[in-house]
Amino acid sequence: MPNLEHPAYPAADLLHLESLVPCRESQVSMLLSIFGERQQFSFPSIFIYGHTSSGKTYVMQTLLTTLQLPHVFVNCVEYFTSRLLLEEILIQLQSCSGSEQTSAVHCDSLNDFVRLFKQALAARELQDQTLYIVLDRAEQLREMEANILPAFLRLQELTDRNVTVVLLSEIVWELFRPNIGCFEPFTMYFPDYSIGHLQKILSQNHPPDYSADFYSAYINILLGVFYMVCRDLKELRHLAALNFAKYCEPVVRGEANERDTRKLWKNIEPHLKKAMQTVYLREISSSQWERLQHDGGEPGQLKGLSAHTHVELPYYSKFLLIAAYLASYNPVRTDKRFFLKHHGKIRKTNFLKKHEKTSNHLLGPKPFPLDRLLAILYSIVDNRVAPTANIFSQITSLVTLQLLSIVGQNDQLDGPRYKCTVSLDFIRAIAR
Amino acid sequence: MSTCSVSKGCFVFKPNAKKRRLPEKTAHDFRSTSHDSEDTELRFVTCQSLWNQIKFETEQIQEDLNKQLLDNLVSFLSRSHSDFQEKTTKWTCRMKFREIPTAAVVLGVNVTDHDLTFRGLSDVLQDNITPYVALLEAKDCPAIKNLMQKLMGQLMNCDIEVDSLEDEDCVQVPQNRIRCSMLSLISWYESVTKKTDSGTPSKKRNSSSRHWQSPPVVVIFKDMESFTTKVLQDFIVISSQHIHELPLVLIFGIATSPMIIHRLLPHSVSSLLCIELFQSLSCKEHLSTIIDKLLLTSRFPFKLGEKVLQVLINIFLYHDFSVQNFIKGFQLCIVEHFYSQPLSVLCCHLVDLKKRVYSLSHAQCENIRRLPSFRRYVEKQESGKQIELLTNDSFLKKETERLLEDLYVYHENYVSILRCLHVFTSSLPKYPLGKQIRELHCACLENQVWETEEYESSLQLARMLNKTDLVSMLQQCVEILTSSSGKEFDKTVEKLKEFLTQFQNLEVAEASQERDVSVSSQKELQKKTDLYHLQKTLLELKESRRSKKLTKFEMLRFEVVDYIDRLVRKYLVPADNRTLHEIVYFNAATVLRGHLNAAPRTALHTALNNPHRYLKAFSTVVMAGEEPNADAASSDQVDDIIHARFIRAVSELELLGFIKPSKQKTDHVARLTWGGC
């Protein structure tokens, strides 16, 4: 019995659609009832949000293409300026209409856009069908000119045409709402896939050489390992494809048959755990992983990215970095005590104020002036350091290497202030 | 556009009209400023040719050193999009997510050297893999828009360049007309690859022999650390969406550690990449090779003195790790030497030496007589010869030639023996004379190495080496000496070989003898019962042990070490002691330090001691601020040079922190530079 029912669309199409969007039937039927029939005016703007890979883009795209609704699909990350975005929408409109390759579109403002949009619609002869403009990753719109987002939300009104704008985003609508207010779109939430959903979706496209049950069992094991850390469907599918060959190994060699679940589990489980520590974290790349699998080597031979943490620095750069770390994490008052030979007596009690007793490592690095850095440097280096330009240029190169960062604006007279951005472990490794 | 100036200010860039004829000008500079115009032309030419040789040599070395890295990268790149070629429809390929192949190249903190590596890399790529290589720098890409612009500009231009050689009717698209989007890049790529596919046979041969049908597009991020997170993220997200149409490969140039990738990119973005790590040779090894090939060789007549070498090495180790800077410093030494030392005309290859010595003028002969090392030499001669040397030019020339040839031979021998000594010292525990050959070299140049404590202790340690080590070292020494070009080493090699055979003969004899000794003494011990006698024998035994402990092997070992010591004393004499060393050795460390170790504080002190110049500039600034009208009125007559000097003074003052551009009103610097108010 089909879940999706709509008088405006043929039942066969709906059935096909349903098979394409597993676990998203309720959202689709909701959308369909909002869309209404082809000629009916729909909501001016619909805002769909949900976590990464909860099927927003996929569902929208399948829905629009299967039912052959006129639509324009644009990714806002890709068209990073408003001009590019508007022009892209117009270009897609024109190219869909099948007319000959039109000359380059010029659209600098929304005003132009509305005008050109009407023209393009007229050329397309849609017979008053609703046109859907889908803006994927709509959060990028917030960074464009202030009028873009409100204008898209009421494009129907501005153009006086049958058009619906669908915004897709990973964040909630509250973060979009501009200060000056705007037309409120219809908001819709796509919940995360549950583990059952994931199982169902992943098992759907099993490899041609093996049975669906066999693959489904494999997916079950895979989810058992990875579901705790990763619910991203794309990532899971990628991992499934990467490790499937290993899973099949005993079957290929004839040591186990397809039903021998326990044996297969024993074979694959440690392998998957290793994959979680390496491939999933991008410690080693998936092609390296495949090659390892192929050669039957141990992953231990390949060092991951985080194994290469050691950075070789010139002599004075090391000391500069250590001095910067000390300056960043020690209060100024302690400098005299730590770096001066005759610092006088300090009362032990209440030497540190109360707020200073919390670990400085929890508070993060504090900015310090250049002079303090140099003073500490001179006191921690054994022999005399000449304050040459080389020392100063090293500070700058440490900044470009992102080991230090400059704080505040760069003012020659006030003297620059820096922060040390490296961790204690890094400093320990250097100080050795 | 960038300048080499450290100060902020306005700079005027004039388009370089024509290639200036630089060499002549420099030659002219050489001439006009040196006080005695002796052989300046020749010195300049020698300097140039020497530098060219050295430059060629260093480039060769660098190419060799980077070869491994480049080969790895090339194989990675050719592997990366192989499935793009095949267009496989296998299940795994369909299911797998298409990641962007990414090479993370860890190059070390010596950022100044990276340029050369990247240039080599892009050349190699263009030769072997793909014509489409784009090099991006962080400072050009503050936003994704700029990045795309830069990328498309580089890619499309490179294509136009290639094409315009062959056919003229290619569509030259002005850059600002193209929409900066991935789509236009893709359509460009499609058109380009299609064109080569259906091109004329001649064209096809050209492209298909080197590149594949659809070569990957390589984007190199030169300085990964400096890119902003957002730009990188956006770029990766965009390109991962089009990876099916555009076979992109990224190369990240990383100066610190590959962890920076994880710091810059969140997991959602880094999961779009297929990152493989490549590591370049460490810069210290690089430097060792450079020193080995440039300094410890007799191929180049020019030599560095101890202090100068020390300055260069210190700058490298203490400050920048930059091999390029080291070579620049070396170049500076060469230029300075040929510029300041009139006798450097004799710093040439042995072949030219005779001619040059005999064509010396009288003034140059006087210069030779003034050299401290030569005067020391003269004082040691008998009086008749002294007079002859000091008065007779032709006799002097003959003597000079001989001495210089000696110096040449000395250097040849020096290098070989130095290497031999290094074989020994580099395997001693704790390395009393340093692990690297450069440290040993410095120690030997500094003073007579055999008088130092470190040498003494390393000889002590060498006397405790075990046999296998010693034998292998001797074999290495033999190899070094036989391959060296010095002619005096035939005897030495023979002697060393003799040692080796002796060691071999030892093996059997030694063991039996040892047993004999111990047995006999034991027997003696058992015979005596008297307490007094027992004590006496024990003492004797102890004594004998101390002296007799010298087995044959130990004797031989002593002999070997003594022989090495003798070689060292004979050949590793510091260059300062050699006559006429000033001609080939550059030793003006203070000059070099002045050039390379700029000290702003010293500059400040001199400025404060001589405030006249700065005050004058300062008053001009103040005056200009007060009377802008007067300045504007008279600006027509302002001499360009004065104007330029003024602007420069202003920016210097700004650098030193005496003045500062205010943000309230149009500041003086901008107003004065642009004129008017």
CSV table of C-alpha atoms in Angstrom, one decimal, chain B residues 8-360:
chain,number,residue,atom,x,y,z
B,8,LYS,CA,55.2,50.4,5.3
B,9,GLY,CA,54.6,53.1,2.8
B,10,CYS,CA,53.7,53.9,-0.7
B,11,PHE,CA,55.8,52.4,-3.4
B,12,VAL,CA,55.9,53.3,-7.0
B,13,PHE,CA,56.2,50.4,-9.5
B,14,LYS,CA,57.4,51.4,-12.9
B,15,PRO,CA,57.0,48.8,-15.5
B,16,ASN,CA,60.4,47.5,-16.4
B,17,ALA,CA,60.9,49.0,-19.8
B,18,LYS,CA,63.8,46.9,-21.0
B,19,LYS,CA,66.2,44.4,-19.6
B,20,ARG,CA,68.9,46.4,-18.1
B,21,ARG,CA,72.4,45.5,-19.0
B,22,LEU,CA,73.3,44.6,-15.5
B,23,PRO,CA,76.7,43.0,-15.9
B,24,GLU,CA,78.3,46.0,-17.4
B,25,LYS,CA,76.9,48.2,-14.8
B,26,THR,CA,78.2,46.1,-12.0
B,27,ALA,CA,81.6,45.8,-13.7
B,28,HIS,CA,81.6,49.6,-13.8
B,29,ASP,CA,80.8,49.7,-10.1
B,30,PHE,CA,83.6,47.4,-9.4
B,31,ARG,CA,85.9,49.8,-11.1
B,32,SER,CA,84.8,53.1,-10.0
B,33,THR,CA,84.8,52.4,-6.3
B,34,SER,CA,88.0,50.4,-5.8
B,35,HIS,CA,90.9,52.6,-4.9
B,36,ASP,CA,93.6,50.8,-7.0
B,37,SER,CA,92.2,50.0,-10.3
B,38,GLU,CA,94.1,46.7,-10.6
B,39,ASP,CA,92.6,44.0,-12.8
B,40,THR,CA,89.1,45.0,-11.8
B,41,GLU,CA,87.7,43.9,-15.1
B,42,LEU,CA,89.4,40.5,-14.8
B,43,ARG,CA,88.3,40.1,-11.2
B,44,PHE,CA,84.8,40.8,-12.1
B,45,VAL,CA,84.8,38.3,-14.9
B,46,THR,CA,86.4,35.7,-12.7
B,47,CYS,CA,83.9,36.4,-10.0
B,48,GLN,CA,81.0,36.1,-12.4
B,49,SER,CA,82.2,32.8,-13.9
B,50,LEU,CA,82.9,31.3,-10.5
B,51,TRP,CA,79.5,32.3,-9.3
B,52,ASN,CA,77.9,30.8,-12.3
B,53,GLN,CA,79.7,27.6,-11.8
B,54,ILE,CA,78.7,27.4,-8.2
B,55,LYS,CA,75.1,28.3,-9.0
B,56,PHE,CA,74.9,25.6,-11.6
B,57,GLU,CA,76.4,23.2,-9.1
B,58,THR,CA,73.9,24.1,-6.3
B,59,GLU,CA,71.0,23.8,-8.6
B,60,GLN,CA,72.2,20.4,-9.6
B,61,ILE,CA,72.5,19.4,-6.0
B,62,GLN,CA,69.1,20.6,-5.1
B,63,GLU,CA,67.6,18.8,-8.0
B,64,ASP,CA,69.2,15.6,-7.0
B,65,LEU,CA,68.1,16.1,-3.4
B,66,ASN,CA,64.5,16.8,-4.3
B,67,LYS,CA,64.4,13.9,-6.8
B,68,GLN,CA,63.0,11.4,-4.4
B,69,LEU,CA,60.2,13.6,-3.2
B,70,LEU,CA,59.3,14.7,-6.7
B,71,ASP,CA,59.3,11.1,-8.0
B,72,ASN,CA,57.0,10.1,-5.2
B,73,LEU,CA,54.7,12.9,-5.9
B,74,VAL,CA,54.6,12.2,-9.6
B,75,SER,CA,53.7,8.6,-9.0
B,76,PHE,CA,51.0,9.6,-6.5
B,77,LEU,CA,49.6,12.0,-9.1
B,78,SER,CA,49.6,9.5,-11.9
B,79,ARG,CA,47.9,7.0,-9.6
B,80,SER,CA,45.4,9.5,-8.2
B,81,HIS,CA,42.9,9.7,-11.0
B,82,SER,CA,43.5,6.4,-12.7
B,83,ASP,CA,39.8,5.5,-12.1
B,84,PHE,CA,38.8,8.7,-13.7
B,85,GLN,CA,40.5,7.5,-16.8
B,86,GLU,CA,38.9,4.1,-16.8
B,87,LYS,CA,35.5,5.2,-15.8
B,88,THR,CA,34.8,2.0,-14.1
B,89,THR,CA,31.3,1.0,-13.3
B,90,LYS,CA,32.2,-1.5,-10.6
B,91,TRP,CA,30.1,-1.6,-7.5
B,92,THR,CA,32.8,-0.4,-5.1
B,93,CYS,CA,33.6,2.5,-7.3
B,94,ARG,CA,29.9,3.5,-7.4
B,95,MET,CA,29.5,3.2,-3.7
B,96,LYS,CA,32.6,4.8,-2.6
B,97,PHE,CA,32.7,8.5,-2.1
B,98,ARG,CA,34.8,10.3,-4.5
B,99,GLU,CA,37.5,11.9,-2.4
B,100,ILE,CA,39.8,14.6,-3.7
B,101,PRO,CA,43.3,13.2,-3.9
B,102,THR,CA,45.5,15.3,-1.8
B,103,ALA,CA,49.2,15.3,-1.2
B,104,ALA,CA,50.4,16.8,2.1
B,105,VAL,CA,54.0,17.8,1.5
B,106,VAL,CA,55.9,18.5,4.7
B,107,LEU,CA,58.8,20.8,3.8
B,108,GLY,CA,60.1,22.0,7.1
B,109,VAL,CA,60.2,25.5,8.5
B,110,ASN,CA,62.7,26.9,6.1
B,111,VAL,CA,60.0,28.7,4.1
B,112,THR,CA,62.5,30.6,1.9
B,113,ASP,CA,63.6,27.4,0.3
B,114,HIS,CA,60.1,26.3,-0.6
B,115,ASP,CA,59.8,28.5,-3.6
B,116,LEU,CA,62.5,26.6,-5.4
B,117,THR,CA,61.0,23.2,-4.5
B,118,PHE,CA,57.6,24.3,-5.8
B,119,ARG,CA,59.1,25.6,-8.9
B,120,GLY,CA,60.9,22.4,-9.5
B,121,LEU,CA,57.7,20.5,-8.7
B,122,SER,CA,55.5,22.4,-11.1
B,123,ASP,CA,58.1,22.0,-13.8
B,124,VAL,CA,58.2,18.3,-13.3
B,125,LEU,CA,54.5,18.1,-13.2
B,126,GLN,CA,54.1,20.1,-16.4
B,127,ASP,CA,56.7,17.9,-18.1
B,128,ASN,CA,55.3,14.5,-17.0
B,129,ILE,CA,51.7,14.7,-15.8
B,130,THR,CA,49.6,17.7,-16.7
B,131,PRO,CA,49.9,21.1,-18.2
B,132,TYR,CA,47.4,22.4,-15.8
B,133,VAL,CA,49.2,23.4,-12.6
B,134,ALA,CA,48.2,26.3,-10.5
B,135,LEU,CA,50.3,27.7,-7.6
B,136,LEU,CA,48.4,29.6,-4.9
B,137,GLU,CA,49.7,31.7,-2.1
B,138,ALA,CA,47.8,32.6,1.0
B,139,LYS,CA,48.4,36.3,0.6
B,140,ASP,CA,46.7,36.3,-2.8
B,141,CYS,CA,43.7,34.6,-1.5
B,142,PRO,CA,42.0,36.4,1.4
B,143,ALA,CA,38.6,35.2,0.2
B,144,ILE,CA,37.3,32.4,-1.9
B,145,LYS,CA,36.6,34.9,-4.7
B,146,ASN,CA,40.2,35.9,-5.0
B,147,LEU,CA,41.2,32.3,-4.9
B,148,MET,CA,39.0,31.3,-7.7
B,149,GLN,CA,40.1,34.3,-9.7
B,150,LYS,CA,43.7,33.5,-9.2
B,151,LEU,CA,43.2,29.8,-10.0
B,152,MET,CA,41.3,30.4,-13.2
B,153,GLY,CA,43.7,33.0,-14.3
B,154,GLN,CA,46.6,30.7,-13.9
B,155,LEU,CA,44.9,27.7,-15.4
B,156,MET,CA,43.5,29.4,-18.4
B,157,ASN,CA,46.5,31.4,-19.1
B,158,CYS,CA,48.7,28.4,-19.1
B,159,ASP,CA,46.5,26.9,-21.7
B,160,ILE,CA,46.6,30.0,-23.9
B,161,GLU,CA,50.3,30.1,-23.6
B,162,VAL,CA,50.7,26.5,-24.8
B,163,ASP,CA,48.2,27.0,-27.6
B,164,SER,CA,49.3,30.3,-28.9
B,165,LEU,CA,52.5,28.7,-30.0
B,166,GLU,CA,50.7,26.4,-32.3
B,167,ASP,CA,47.6,28.1,-33.6
B,168,GLU,CA,46.7,31.7,-33.5
B,169,ASP,CA,42.9,31.5,-33.7
B,170,CYS,CA,42.4,30.4,-30.1
B,171,VAL,CA,39.8,32.4,-28.3
B,172,GLN,CA,41.6,34.8,-26.0
B,173,VAL,CA,39.1,35.5,-23.2
B,174,PRO,CA,39.9,38.5,-21.1
B,175,GLN,CA,40.0,37.4,-17.5
B,176,ASN,CA,37.5,39.8,-16.0
B,177,ARG,CA,34.8,38.7,-18.5
B,178,ILE,CA,34.8,35.1,-17.3
B,179,ARG,CA,32.5,34.3,-14.5
B,180,CYS,CA,34.6,33.1,-11.6
B,181,SER,CA,32.7,29.9,-10.9
B,182,MET,CA,33.6,26.3,-10.9
B,183,LEU,CA,31.1,25.8,-13.8
B,184,SER,CA,33.1,27.9,-16.1
B,185,LEU,CA,36.2,26.2,-15.0
B,186,ILE,CA,34.6,22.9,-15.8
B,187,SER,CA,33.4,24.0,-19.2
B,188,TRP,CA,36.9,25.3,-19.9
B,189,TYR,CA,38.4,22.0,-18.9
B,190,GLU,CA,36.0,20.1,-21.1
B,191,SER,CA,36.7,22.3,-24.1
B,192,VAL,CA,40.4,22.0,-23.6
B,193,THR,CA,40.5,18.3,-23.2
B,194,LYS,CA,38.2,17.8,-26.1
B,195,LYS,CA,40.3,20.0,-28.3
B,196,THR,CA,43.4,17.9,-27.6
B,197,ASP,CA,41.4,14.8,-28.3
B,198,SER,CA,40.3,15.8,-31.7
B,199,GLY,CA,43.3,17.9,-32.5
B,200,THR,CA,45.5,17.6,-35.5
B,201,PRO,CA,47.9,14.6,-35.5
B,202,SER,CA,50.9,16.8,-34.9
B,203,LYS,CA,49.2,18.2,-31.8
B,204,LYS,CA,48.1,14.9,-30.6
B,205,ARG,CA,51.6,13.5,-30.7
B,206,ASN,CA,52.7,16.4,-28.7
B,207,SER,CA,50.2,16.1,-26.0
B,208,SER,CA,49.5,12.4,-25.8
B,209,SER,CA,53.1,11.4,-25.5
B,210,ARG,CA,53.5,13.4,-22.3
B,211,HIS,CA,50.0,13.7,-20.8
B,212,TRP,CA,47.0,11.5,-20.8
B,213,GLN,CA,43.7,12.2,-22.4
B,214,SER,CA,42.2,13.9,-19.4
B,215,PRO,CA,45.1,15.2,-17.3
B,216,PRO,CA,44.4,16.1,-13.7
B,217,VAL,CA,44.3,19.7,-12.7
B,218,VAL,CA,46.8,20.3,-9.9
B,219,VAL,CA,46.3,23.0,-7.4
B,220,ILE,CA,49.3,23.7,-5.1
B,221,PHE,CA,48.7,25.6,-1.9
B,222,LYS,CA,52.1,26.9,-1.2
B,223,ASP,CA,51.7,27.9,2.4
B,224,MET,CA,48.9,25.9,4.0
B,225,GLU,CA,49.3,27.5,7.4
B,226,SER,CA,48.6,31.0,6.3
B,227,PHE,CA,45.3,30.2,4.4
B,228,THR,CA,42.2,31.1,6.3
B,229,THR,CA,40.0,28.2,7.3
B,230,LYS,CA,37.0,29.4,5.5
B,231,VAL,CA,38.6,29.8,2.1
B,232,LEU,CA,40.1,26.3,2.3
B,233,GLN,CA,36.9,24.8,3.4
B,234,ASP,CA,34.8,26.5,0.8
B,235,PHE,CA,37.2,25.6,-1.9
B,236,ILE,CA,37.3,22.0,-0.9
B,237,VAL,CA,33.5,21.7,-0.6
B,238,ILE,CA,33.0,23.3,-4.0
B,239,SER,CA,35.5,21.2,-5.8
B,240,SER,CA,34.4,17.9,-4.2
B,241,GLN,CA,31.0,18.5,-5.7
B,242,HIS,CA,32.5,18.6,-9.1
B,243,ILE,CA,35.2,16.0,-8.8
B,244,HIS,CA,33.5,13.9,-11.3
B,245,GLU,CA,33.7,16.5,-14.0
B,246,LEU,CA,37.0,18.0,-13.0
B,247,PRO,CA,39.8,15.7,-11.9
B,248,LEU,CA,41.4,17.9,-9.3
B,249,VAL,CA,44.4,17.1,-7.2
B,250,LEU,CA,45.4,19.3,-4.3
B,251,ILE,CA,48.9,19.7,-3.0
B,252,PHE,CA,49.4,21.2,0.4
B,253,GLY,CA,52.7,22.7,1.2
B,254,ILE,CA,53.1,22.4,5.0
B,255,ALA,CA,55.9,24.0,6.9
B,256,THR,CA,55.2,22.7,10.4
B,257,SER,CA,53.5,19.4,10.9
B,258,PRO,CA,50.6,17.6,9.1
B,259,MET,CA,48.5,18.1,12.1
B,260,ILE,CA,47.8,21.5,10.8
B,261,ILE,CA,45.3,19.9,8.3
B,262,HIS,CA,43.2,18.7,11.2
B,263,ARG,CA,43.5,22.1,12.9
B,264,LEU,CA,42.4,24.0,9.8
B,265,LEU,CA,39.7,21.7,8.5
B,266,PRO,CA,36.8,20.2,10.4
B,267,HIS,CA,36.1,16.5,10.0
B,268,SER,CA,33.2,17.2,7.6
B,269,VAL,CA,35.7,18.8,5.2
B,270,SER,CA,38.7,16.7,5.7
B,271,SER,CA,36.5,13.6,5.1
B,272,LEU,CA,36.3,14.9,1.5
B,273,LEU,CA,40.0,14.5,1.0
B,274,CYS,CA,42.2,11.5,0.4
B,275,ILE,CA,45.3,12.7,2.1
B,276,GLU,CA,48.7,11.2,1.6
B,277,LEU,CA,51.8,12.4,3.3
B,278,PHE,CA,55.1,13.2,1.7
B,279,GLN,CA,58.2,14.4,3.4
B,280,SER,CA,61.1,16.3,2.0
B,281,LEU,CA,64.7,15.9,3.1
B,282,SER,CA,65.5,17.7,6.3
B,283,CYS,CA,67.2,21.0,5.8
B,284,LYS,CA,70.2,20.0,7.9
B,285,GLU,CA,71.0,17.2,5.6
B,286,HIS,CA,70.5,19.5,2.7
B,287,LEU,CA,73.1,21.9,4.1
B,288,SER,CA,75.5,19.1,4.8
B,289,THR,CA,75.3,18.0,1.2
B,290,ILE,CA,75.8,21.6,0.0
B,291,ILE,CA,78.8,22.1,2.3
B,292,ASP,CA,80.2,18.8,1.2
B,293,LYS,CA,79.9,19.5,-2.5
B,294,LEU,CA,80.7,23.2,-2.5
B,295,LEU,CA,83.3,23.7,0.2
B,296,LEU,CA,85.0,20.4,0.7
B,297,THR,CA,86.1,20.1,-2.8
B,298,SER,CA,89.0,21.3,-4.8
B,299,ARG,CA,86.9,22.2,-7.8
B,300,PHE,CA,86.4,25.8,-6.8
B,301,PRO,CA,89.4,28.0,-6.1
B,302,PHE,CA,87.5,30.2,-3.7
B,303,LYS,CA,87.5,29.1,-0.1
B,304,LEU,CA,85.8,30.3,3.1
B,305,GLY,CA,87.8,31.1,6.2
B,306,GLU,CA,86.8,29.6,9.5
B,307,LYS,CA,85.1,32.7,11.0
B,308,VAL,CA,83.1,33.3,7.9
B,309,LEU,CA,82.0,29.8,7.7
B,310,GLN,CA,81.0,29.9,11.3
B,311,VAL,CA,78.9,33.0,10.8
B,312,LEU,CA,77.1,31.4,7.9
B,313,ILE,CA,76.5,28.2,9.7
B,314,ASN,CA,75.4,30.0,12.8
B,315,ILE,CA,72.8,32.0,10.9
B,316,PHE,CA,71.6,28.8,9.4
B,317,LEU,CA,71.4,26.8,12.7
B,318,TYR,CA,70.3,29.6,15.0
B,319,HIS,CA,68.0,31.6,12.9
B,320,ASP,CA,66.5,30.4,9.7
B,321,PHE,CA,67.4,26.9,8.6
B,322,SER,CA,67.3,28.3,5.1
B,323,VAL,CA,69.7,26.7,2.6
B,324,GLN,CA,68.9,29.5,0.1
B,325,ASN,CA,70.1,32.1,2.6
B,326,PHE,CA,73.2,30.1,3.2
B,327,ILE,CA,73.9,30.1,-0.5
B,328,LYS,CA,73.1,33.8,-0.7
B,329,GLY,CA,75.6,34.4,2.1
B,330,PHE,CA,78.1,32.3,0.2
B,331,GLN,CA,77.5,34.5,-2.9
B,332,LEU,CA,78.0,37.6,-0.8
B,333,CYS,CA,81.3,36.2,0.4
B,334,ILE,CA,82.4,35.6,-3.2
B,335,VAL,CA,81.5,39.1,-4.3
B,336,GLU,CA,83.0,40.7,-1.3
B,337,HIS,CA,86.2,38.8,-1.7
B,338,PHE,CA,86.6,39.7,-5.3
B,339,TYR,CA,85.6,43.2,-4.7
B,340,SER,CA,87.8,44.1,-1.7
B,341,GLN,CA,90.8,41.9,-2.3
B,342,PRO,CA,92.8,43.2,-5.4
B,343,LEU,CA,94.8,40.0,-5.4
B,344,SER,CA,91.7,37.9,-5.8
B,345,VAL,CA,92.5,38.0,-9.5
B,346,LEU,CA,94.8,35.0,-8.7
B,347,CYS,CA,91.9,33.1,-7.2
B,348,CYS,CA,91.3,31.1,-10.3
B,349,HIS,CA,91.8,27.6,-11.5
B,350,LEU,CA,95.2,26.2,-11.7
B,351,VAL,CA,95.2,26.3,-15.5
B,352,ASP,CA,94.9,30.0,-15.7
B,353,LEU,CA,97.2,30.7,-12.8
B,354,LYS,CA,100.5,30.9,-14.6
B,355,LYS,CA,99.3,33.4,-17.1
B,356,ARG,CA,97.7,35.6,-14.5
B,357,VAL,CA,100.7,35.6,-12.2
B,358,TYR,CA,103.0,36.7,-14.9
B,359,SER,CA,100.8,39.5,-16.1
B,360,LEU,CA,100.7,41.1,-12.7
